PDB file of C-alpha atoms in Angstrom:
ATOM      1  CA  UNK N  66      -9.565  33.360 -12.961  1.00  0.00           C
ATOM      2  CA  UNK N  67     -10.900  34.311 -16.426  1.00  0.00           C
ATOM      3  CA  UNK N  68     -14.063  36.508 -16.754  1.00  0.00           C
ATOM      4  CA  UNK N  69     -17.138  35.906 -18.819  1.00  0.00           C
ATOM      5  CA  UNK N  70     -18.103  39.402 -19.841  1.00  0.00           C
ATOM      6  CA  UNK N  71     -21.523  40.855 -20.520  1.00  0.00           C
ATOM      7  CA  UNK N  72     -20.468  43.263 -23.204  1.00  0.00           C
ATOM      8  CA  UNK N  73     -23.591  45.527 -22.945  1.00  0.00           C
ATOM      9  CA  UNK N  74     -22.766  46.373 -19.397  1.00  0.00           C
ATOM     10  CA  UNK N  75     -19.068  45.461 -19.347  1.00  0.00           C
ATOM     11  CA  UNK N  76     -19.707  43.516 -16.274  1.00  0.00           C
ATOM     12  CA  UNK N  77     -18.119  40.135 -15.402  1.00  0.00           C
ATOM     13  CA  UNK N  78     -20.858  37.696 -14.558  1.00  0.00           C
ATOM     14  CA  UNK N  79     -18.812  34.634 -13.918  1.00  0.00           C
ATOM     15  CA  UNK N  80     -15.153  33.891 -13.214  1.00  0.00           C
ATOM     16  CA  UNK N  81     -13.920  30.539 -14.591  1.00  0.00           C
ATOM     17  CA  UNK N  82     -11.330  29.002 -12.080  1.00  0.00           C
ATOM     18  CA  UNK N  83      -8.429  27.647 -13.938  1.00  0.00           C
ATOM     19  CA  UNK N  84      -5.728  25.596 -12.349  1.00  0.00           C
ATOM     20  CA  UNK N  85      -1.898  26.266 -13.057  1.00  0.00           C
ATOM     21  CA  UNK N  86       1.078  24.362 -11.646  1.00  0.00           C
ATOM     22  CA  UNK N  87       3.602  26.744 -10.288  1.00  0.00           C
ATOM     23  CA  UNK N  88       6.549  24.518 -10.766  1.00  0.00           C
ATOM     24  CA  UNK N  89       9.585  24.934  -8.762  1.00  0.00           C
ATOM     25  CA  UNK N  90      12.017  24.409 -11.625  1.00  0.00           C
ATOM     26  CA  UNK N  91      10.002  25.326 -14.816  1.00  0.00           C
ATOM     27  CA  UNK N  92       7.723  28.138 -16.071  1.00  0.00           C
ATOM     28  CA  UNK N  93       4.093  27.967 -15.128  1.00  0.00           C
ATOM     29  CA  UNK N  94       2.836  24.472 -16.297  1.00  0.00           C
ATOM     30  CA  UNK N  95      -0.522  24.580 -18.083  1.00  0.00           C
ATOM     31  CA  UNK N  96      -3.282  21.971 -17.492  1.00  0.00           C
ATOM     32  CA  UNK N  97      -2.921  20.461 -21.034  1.00  0.00           C
ATOM     33  CA  UNK N  98       0.372  18.944 -19.697  1.00  0.00           C
ATOM     34  CA  UNK N  99      -0.391  17.680 -16.303  1.00  0.00           C
ATOM     35  CA  UNK N 100      -4.150  17.020 -16.194  1.00  0.00           C
ATOM     36  CA  UNK N 101      -3.931  14.125 -18.675  1.00  0.00           C
ATOM     37  CA  UNK N 102      -1.218  12.450 -16.450  1.00  0.00           C
ATOM     38  CA  UNK N 103      -3.373  13.120 -13.325  1.00  0.00           C
ATOM     39  CA  UNK N 104      -6.341  11.427 -15.030  1.00  0.00           C
ATOM     40  CA  UNK N 105      -4.327   8.422 -16.042  1.00  0.00           C
ATOM     41  CA  UNK N 106      -2.821   8.179 -12.531  1.00  0.00           C
ATOM     42  CA  UNK N 107      -6.117   8.726 -10.751  1.00  0.00           C
ATOM     43  CA  UNK N 108      -4.564  11.697  -8.901  1.00  0.00           C
ATOM     44  CA  UNK N 109      -7.215  13.847 -10.840  1.00  0.00           C
ATOM     45  CA  UNK N 110      -9.733  12.987  -8.101  1.00  0.00           C
ATOM     46  CA  UNK N 111      -7.428  14.472  -5.217  1.00  0.00           C
ATOM     47  CA  UNK N 112      -6.588  17.404  -7.533  1.00  0.00           C
ATOM     48  CA  UNK N 113     -10.275  17.878  -8.348  1.00  0.00           C
ATOM     49  CA  UNK N 114     -11.137  17.842  -4.456  1.00  0.00           C
ATOM     50  CA  UNK N 115      -8.413  20.469  -3.740  1.00  0.00           C
ATOM     51  CA  UNK N 116      -9.729  22.745  -6.550  1.00  0.00           C
ATOM     52  CA  UNK N 117     -13.313  22.198  -5.387  1.00  0.00           C
ATOM     53  CA  UNK N 118     -12.542  23.270  -1.953  1.00  0.00           C
ATOM     54  CA  UNK N 119     -10.691  26.277  -3.142  1.00  0.00           C
ATOM     55  CA  UNK N 120     -13.365  27.308  -5.483  1.00  0.00           C
ATOM     56  CA  UNK N 121     -16.165  26.867  -2.708  1.00  0.00           C
ATOM     57  CA  UNK N 122     -14.139  29.022  -0.229  1.00  0.00           C
ATOM     58  CA  UNK N 123     -13.337  31.673  -2.932  1.00  0.00           C
ATOM     59  CA  UNK N 124     -17.177  31.867  -4.112  1.00  0.00           C
ATOM     60  CA  UNK N 125     -18.281  32.175  -0.415  1.00  0.00           C
ATOM     61  CA  UNK N 126     -15.588  34.857   0.385  1.00  0.00           C
ATOM     62  CA  UNK N 127     -16.548  36.894  -2.691  1.00  0.00           C
ATOM     63  CA  UNK N 128     -20.216  36.630  -1.781  1.00  0.00           C
ATOM     64  CA  UNK N 129     -19.427  38.095   1.727  1.00  0.00           C
ATOM     65  CA  UNK N 130     -17.560  40.893   0.087  1.00  0.00           C
ATOM     66  CA  UNK N 131     -20.576  41.803  -1.946  1.00  0.00           C
ATOM     67  CA  UNK N 132     -19.079  40.542  -5.410  1.00  0.00           C
ATOM     68  CA  UNK N 133     -22.041  38.995  -7.043  1.00  0.00           C
ATOM     69  CA  UNK N 134     -20.358  36.818  -9.566  1.00  0.00           C
ATOM     70  CA  UNK N 135     -20.555  33.070 -10.149  1.00  0.00           C
ATOM     71  CA  UNK N 136     -17.311  30.984  -9.860  1.00  0.00           C
ATOM     72  CA  UNK N 137     -17.230  28.310 -12.571  1.00  0.00           C
ATOM     73  CA  UNK N 138     -15.331  24.929 -12.097  1.00  0.00           C
ATOM     74  CA  UNK N 139     -14.620  22.375 -14.655  1.00  0.00           C
ATOM     75  CA  UNK N 140     -15.766  18.789 -13.811  1.00  0.00           C
ATOM     76  CA  UNK N 141     -13.842  15.752 -15.395  1.00  0.00           C
ATOM     77  CA  UNK N 142     -15.205  12.482 -16.527  1.00  0.00           C
ATOM     78  CA  UNK N 143     -13.163  10.794 -13.823  1.00  0.00           C
ATOM     79  CA  UNK N 144     -14.702  12.931 -11.000  1.00  0.00           C
ATOM     80  CA  UNK N 145     -18.211  12.373 -12.131  1.00  0.00           C
ATOM     81  CA  UNK N 146     -17.452   8.644 -12.243  1.00  0.00           C
ATOM     82  CA  UNK N 147     -16.749   8.649  -8.491  1.00  0.00           C
ATOM     83  CA  UNK N 148     -19.938   7.453  -6.729  1.00  0.00           C
ATOM     84  CA  UNK N 149     -19.456   9.887  -4.015  1.00  0.00           C
ATOM     85  CA  UNK N 150     -18.682  13.015  -6.060  1.00  0.00           C
ATOM     86  CA  UNK N 151     -21.818  14.825  -5.368  1.00  0.00           C
ATOM     87  CA  UNK N 152     -21.414  14.036  -1.550  1.00  0.00           C
ATOM     88  CA  UNK N 153     -18.033  15.642  -1.528  1.00  0.00           C
ATOM     89  CA  UNK N 154     -19.208  18.725  -3.424  1.00  0.00           C
ATOM     90  CA  UNK N 155     -21.994  19.305  -1.073  1.00  0.00           C
ATOM     91  CA  UNK N 156     -19.517  18.632   1.850  1.00  0.00           C
ATOM     92  CA  UNK N 157     -17.216  21.341   0.459  1.00  0.00           C
ATOM     93  CA  UNK N 158     -20.056  23.814   0.061  1.00  0.00           C
ATOM     94  CA  UNK N 159     -21.297  23.183   3.566  1.00  0.00           C
ATOM     95  CA  UNK N 160     -17.814  23.439   4.954  1.00  0.00           C
ATOM     96  CA  UNK N 161     -17.372  26.959   3.464  1.00  0.00           C
ATOM     97  CA  UNK N 162     -20.936  28.037   3.716  1.00  0.00           C
ATOM     98  CA  UNK N 163     -21.033  28.578  -0.044  1.00  0.00           C
ATOM     99  CA  UNK N 164     -24.291  29.865  -1.307  1.00  0.00           C
ATOM    100  CA  UNK N 165     -25.342  27.515  -4.333  1.00  0.00           C
ATOM    101  CA  UNK N 166     -26.092  30.395  -6.597  1.00  0.00           C
ATOM    102  CA  UNK N 167     -22.414  31.493  -6.606  1.00  0.00           C
ATOM    103  CA  UNK N 168     -21.266  28.242  -8.230  1.00  0.00           C
ATOM    104  CA  UNK N 169     -21.314  26.947 -11.739  1.00  0.00           C
ATOM    105  CA  UNK N 170     -20.254  23.438 -12.881  1.00  0.00           C
ATOM    106  CA  UNK N 171     -18.866  23.155 -16.326  1.00  0.00           C
ATOM    107  CA  UNK N 172     -19.168  19.737 -18.000  1.00  0.00           C
ATOM    108  CA  UNK N 173     -17.723  18.965 -21.426  1.00  0.00           C
ATOM    109  CA  UNK N 174     -20.212  18.397 -24.285  1.00  0.00           C
ATOM    110  CA  UNK N 175     -19.110  14.846 -24.903  1.00  0.00           C
ATOM    111  CA  UNK N 176     -19.511  14.015 -21.149  1.00  0.00           C
ATOM    112  CA  UNK N 177     -23.043  15.689 -21.147  1.00  0.00           C
ATOM    113  CA  UNK N 178     -24.230  13.453 -23.710  1.00  0.00           C
ATOM    114  CA  UNK N 179     -23.073  10.288 -21.922  1.00  0.00           C
ATOM    115  CA  UNK N 180     -24.357  10.947 -18.452  1.00  0.00           C
ATOM    116  CA  UNK N 181     -26.449   8.227 -16.778  1.00  0.00           C
ATOM    117  CA  UNK N 182     -29.592   8.906 -14.787  1.00  0.00           C
ATOM    118  CA  UNK N 183     -27.753   8.817 -11.417  1.00  0.00           C
ATOM    119  CA  UNK N 184     -25.606  11.759 -12.410  1.00  0.00           C
ATOM    120  CA  UNK N 185     -28.475  13.630 -14.103  1.00  0.00           C
ATOM    121  CA  UNK N 186     -30.545  13.305 -11.007  1.00  0.00           C
ATOM    122  CA  UNK N 187     -27.772  14.746  -8.804  1.00  0.00           C
ATOM    123  CA  UNK N 188     -27.212  17.501 -11.172  1.00  0.00           C
ATOM    124  CA  UNK N 189     -31.053  18.329 -11.258  1.00  0.00           C
ATOM    125  CA  UNK N 190     -30.979  18.424  -7.320  1.00  0.00           C
ATOM    126  CA  UNK N 191     -27.950  20.691  -7.439  1.00  0.00           C
ATOM    127  CA  UNK N 192     -29.660  23.068 -10.028  1.00  0.00           C
ATOM    128  CA  UNK N 193     -32.905  23.056  -8.048  1.00  0.00           C
ATOM    129  CA  UNK N 194     -30.876  24.305  -5.125  1.00  0.00           C
ATOM    130  CA  UNK N 195     -29.359  27.114  -7.290  1.00  0.00           C
ATOM    131  CA  UNK N 196     -26.147  25.783  -8.741  1.00  0.00           C
ATOM    132  CA  UNK N 197     -25.708  26.724 -12.382  1.00  0.00           C
ATOM    133  CA  UNK N 198     -24.819  24.000 -14.907  1.00  0.00           C
ATOM    134  CA  UNK N 199     -22.944  24.728 -18.155  1.00  0.00           C
ATOM    135  CA  UNK N 200     -21.950  22.535 -21.119  1.00  0.00           C
ATOM    136  CA  UNK N 201     -18.420  23.457 -22.012  1.00  0.00           C
ATOM    137  CA  UNK N 202     -16.668  23.138 -25.508  1.00  0.00           C
ATOM    138  CA  UNK N 203     -20.054  22.812 -27.392  1.00  0.00           C
ATOM    139  CA  UNK N 204     -19.329  22.093 -31.016  1.00  0.00           C
ATOM    140  CA  UNK N 205     -16.439  19.858 -30.546  1.00  0.00           C
ATOM    141  CA  UNK N 206     -18.534  16.761 -30.355  1.00  0.00           C
ATOM    142  CA  UNK N 207     -21.553  15.103 -31.837  1.00  0.00           C
ATOM    143  CA  UNK N 208     -24.520  16.174 -29.791  1.00  0.00           C
ATOM    144  CA  UNK N 209     -27.711  14.464 -29.793  1.00  0.00           C
ATOM    145  CA  UNK N 210     -29.922  17.558 -29.984  1.00  0.00           C
ATOM    146  CA  UNK N 211     -33.085  16.057 -28.678  1.00  0.00           C
ATOM    147  CA  UNK N 212     -31.025  15.053 -25.543  1.00  0.00           C
ATOM    148  CA  UNK N 213     -29.735  18.519 -25.135  1.00  0.00           C
ATOM    149  CA  UNK N 214     -33.211  19.743 -24.436  1.00  0.00           C
ATOM    150  CA  UNK N 215     -33.714  17.392 -21.627  1.00  0.00           C
ATOM    151  CA  UNK N 216     -30.533  18.085 -19.833  1.00  0.00           C
ATOM    152  CA  UNK N 217     -30.378  20.087 -16.558  1.00  0.00           C
ATOM    153  CA  UNK N 218     -28.491  23.024 -18.091  1.00  0.00           C
ATOM    154  CA  UNK N 219     -28.573  26.814 -17.798  1.00  0.00           C
ATOM    155  CA  UNK N 220     -26.065  27.713 -20.384  1.00  0.00           C
ATOM    156  CA  UNK N 221     -23.849  26.498 -23.168  1.00  0.00           C
ATOM    157  CA  UNK N 222     -20.310  27.536 -23.934  1.00  0.00           C
ATOM    158  CA  UNK N 223     -19.521  27.570 -27.673  1.00  0.00           C
ATOM    159  CA  UNK N 224     -16.191  26.362 -28.414  1.00  0.00           C
ATOM    160  CA  UNK N 225     -13.606  28.443 -30.128  1.00  0.00           C
ATOM    161  CA  UNK N 226     -13.404  26.184 -33.090  1.00  0.00           C
ATOM    162  CA  UNK N 227     -16.981  27.361 -34.185  1.00  0.00           C
ATOM    163  CA  UNK N 228     -16.028  31.014 -34.131  1.00  0.00           C
ATOM    164  CA  UNK N 229     -12.467  31.050 -35.306  1.00  0.00           C
ATOM    165  CA  UNK N 230     -13.334  31.573 -39.050  1.00  0.00           C
ATOM    166  CA  UNK N 231     -16.580  33.675 -38.807  1.00  0.00           C
ATOM    167  CA  UNK N 232     -14.794  36.831 -40.039  1.00  0.00           C
ATOM    168  CA  UNK N 233     -13.508  35.323 -43.234  1.00  0.00           C
ATOM    169  CA  UNK N 234     -16.051  32.415 -43.953  1.00  0.00           C
ATOM    170  CA  UNK N 235     -19.659  32.755 -44.879  1.00  0.00           C
ATOM    171  CA  UNK N 236     -20.102  29.025 -44.102  1.00  0.00           C
ATOM    172  CA  UNK N 237     -18.573  29.413 -40.710  1.00  0.00           C
ATOM    173  CA  UNK N 238     -20.967  32.297 -39.997  1.00  0.00           C
ATOM    174  CA  UNK N 239     -23.986  30.350 -41.193  1.00  0.00           C
ATOM    175  CA  UNK N 240     -22.981  27.365 -38.857  1.00  0.00           C
ATOM    176  CA  UNK N 241     -22.241  29.628 -35.963  1.00  0.00           C
ATOM    177  CA  UNK N 242     -25.614  31.557 -36.322  1.00  0.00           C
ATOM    178  CA  UNK N 243     -27.486  28.291 -36.599  1.00  0.00           C
ATOM    179  CA  UNK N 244     -25.893  26.911 -33.535  1.00  0.00           C
ATOM    180  CA  UNK N 245     -26.574  30.075 -31.450  1.00  0.00           C
ATOM    181  CA  UNK N 246     -30.133  30.086 -32.687  1.00  0.00           C
ATOM    182  CA  UNK N 247     -30.705  26.518 -31.720  1.00  0.00           C
ATOM    183  CA  UNK N 248     -29.280  27.006 -28.170  1.00  0.00           C
ATOM    184  CA  UNK N 249     -31.264  30.075 -27.538  1.00  0.00           C
ATOM    185  CA  UNK N 250     -34.320  28.375 -28.968  1.00  0.00           C
ATOM    186  CA  UNK N 251     -34.133  25.842 -26.253  1.00  0.00           C
ATOM    187  CA  UNK N 252     -34.214  28.630 -23.676  1.00  0.00           C
ATOM    188  CA  UNK N 253     -30.583  28.379 -22.766  1.00  0.00           C
ATOM    189  CA  UNK N 254     -27.954  31.190 -22.474  1.00  0.00           C
ATOM    190  CA  UNK N 255     -25.187  31.210 -24.829  1.00  0.00           C
ATOM    191  CA  UNK N 256     -21.489  32.017 -23.830  1.00  0.00           C
ATOM    192  CA  UNK N 257     -18.814  32.358 -26.532  1.00  0.00           C
ATOM    193  CA  UNK N 258     -15.332  30.958 -25.764  1.00  0.00           C
ATOM    194  CA  UNK N 259     -12.078  31.877 -27.277  1.00  0.00           C
ATOM    195  CA  UNK N 260     -12.862  35.339 -28.559  1.00  0.00           C
ATOM    196  CA  UNK N 261      -9.745  36.718 -29.997  1.00  0.00           C
ATOM    197  CA  UNK N 262     -10.748  39.932 -31.820  1.00  0.00           C
ATOM    198  CA  UNK N 263     -13.235  42.800 -31.824  1.00  0.00           C
ATOM    199  CA  UNK N 264     -14.361  41.794 -35.388  1.00  0.00           C
ATOM    200  CA  UNK N 265     -15.376  38.302 -34.025  1.00  0.00           C
ATOM    201  CA  UNK N 266     -17.377  39.871 -31.147  1.00  0.00           C
ATOM    202  CA  UNK N 267     -19.024  42.387 -33.397  1.00  0.00           C
ATOM    203  CA  UNK N 268     -20.211  39.563 -35.714  1.00  0.00           C
ATOM    204  CA  UNK N 269     -21.411  37.388 -32.885  1.00  0.00           C
ATOM    205  CA  UNK N 270     -23.302  40.340 -31.244  1.00  0.00           C
ATOM    206  CA  UNK N 271     -25.229  40.567 -34.598  1.00  0.00           C
ATOM    207  CA  UNK N 272     -26.421  37.063 -34.245  1.00  0.00           C
ATOM    208  CA  UNK N 273     -27.504  37.688 -30.570  1.00  0.00           C
ATOM    209  CA  UNK N 274     -24.620  36.691 -28.487  1.00  0.00           C
ATOM    210  CA  UNK N 275     -24.157  38.809 -25.355  1.00  0.00           C
ATOM    211  CA  UNK N 276     -21.719  36.914 -23.089  1.00  0.00           C
ATOM    212  CA  UNK N 277     -18.056  36.450 -24.113  1.00  0.00           C
ATOM    213  CA  UNK N 278     -14.887  34.825 -22.824  1.00  0.00           C
ATOM    214  CA  UNK N 279     -11.448  35.102 -24.466  1.00  0.00           C
ATOM    215  CA  UNK N 280      -8.159  36.712 -24.683  1.00  0.00           C
ATOM    216  CA  UNK N 281      -9.544  39.679 -26.552  1.00  0.00           C
ATOM    217  CA  UNK N 282     -11.335  40.593 -23.399  1.00  0.00           C
ATOM    218  CA  UNK N 283      -9.230  39.309 -20.623  1.00  0.00           C
ATOM    219  CA  UNK N 284      -6.521  36.698 -19.952  1.00  0.00           C
ATOM    220  CA  UNK N 285      -6.644  34.393 -16.822  1.00  0.00           C
ATOM    221  CA  UNK N 286      -5.169  36.294 -13.810  1.00  0.00           C
ATOM    222  CA  UNK N 287      -4.384  35.425 -10.097  1.00  0.00           C
ATOM    223  CA  UNK N 288      -7.244  36.290  -7.730  1.00  0.00           C
ATOM    224  CA  UNK N 289      -5.768  39.660  -6.610  1.00  0.00           C
ATOM    225  CA  UNK N 290      -5.345  41.005 -10.079  1.00  0.00           C
ATOM    226  CA  UNK N 291      -8.763  39.761 -11.065  1.00  0.00           C
ATOM    227  CA  UNK N 292     -10.428  41.509  -8.147  1.00  0.00           C
ATOM    228  CA  UNK N 293      -8.642  44.629  -9.037  1.00  0.00           C
ATOM    229  CA  UNK N 294      -9.945  44.577 -12.613  1.00  0.00           C
ATOM    230  CA  UNK N 295     -13.453  43.023 -12.189  1.00  0.00           C
ATOM    231  CA  UNK N 296     -14.296  43.211  -8.331  1.00  0.00           C
ATOM    232  CA  UNK N 297     -15.161  46.959  -7.926  1.00  0.00           C
ATOM    233  CA  UNK N 298     -17.897  46.177  -5.519  1.00  0.00           C
ATOM    234  CA  UNK N 299     -15.860  43.868  -3.416  1.00  0.00           C
ATOM    235  CA  UNK N 300     -12.954  46.296  -3.220  1.00  0.00           C
ATOM    236  CA  UNK N 301     -15.351  49.169  -2.217  1.00  0.00           C
ATOM    237  CA  UNK N 302     -16.747  47.129   0.544  1.00  0.00           C
ATOM    238  CA  UNK N 303     -13.399  45.810   1.755  1.00  0.00           C
ATOM    239  CA  UNK N 304     -12.011  49.246   2.138  1.00  0.00           C
ATOM    240  CA  UNK N 305     -15.262  50.978   3.029  1.00  0.00           C
TER     241      UNK N 305
END
């Protein structure tokens, strides 16, 4: 889990659930190595269902402990392409009694721009029930901005490539400021990914960013370590 931090309060508002493979003969294997293979072989659907179940169970348990954070899960193109994906998601939510407001679905920018009406209507229904929808990796594709305003989305996660050079390049600062202004002008929340320095964060705060995710703030951690660092209310209730 890696937190999205609200820097004004120091509060984690969302925990992004990230999958790692604890390989018996190698070091921890990152998703960049095994997810493409899983997508090519079709195993990604089974893997996605397992992750979905774990995330729904975790979000429900954290809610019962009094930890009011969303748990975010990345949804792949292959998963959304399955006709019964949303049925399986709702089944996982029902199985674990997961409050919709505790979940966030992250969909890549390129996928968001290509979603058909079937998927959009299902996302609208989930959002109406309280599930949050986020566009991930924004800035890596070629968005149709008029389409962006019509998508059932709550927040947009700006990709690290847009903020990497803002401390050394006036052009990068101009582009980043324009993108942030555009997103906020559409009434959407901005989350900045890949923040690696205090200088980056200070500059982003000047242009109005308040939510950050990146190694400068916190690296991904197993649940127990995450709760120790960002689940004070949960820990208090657990031991109270």
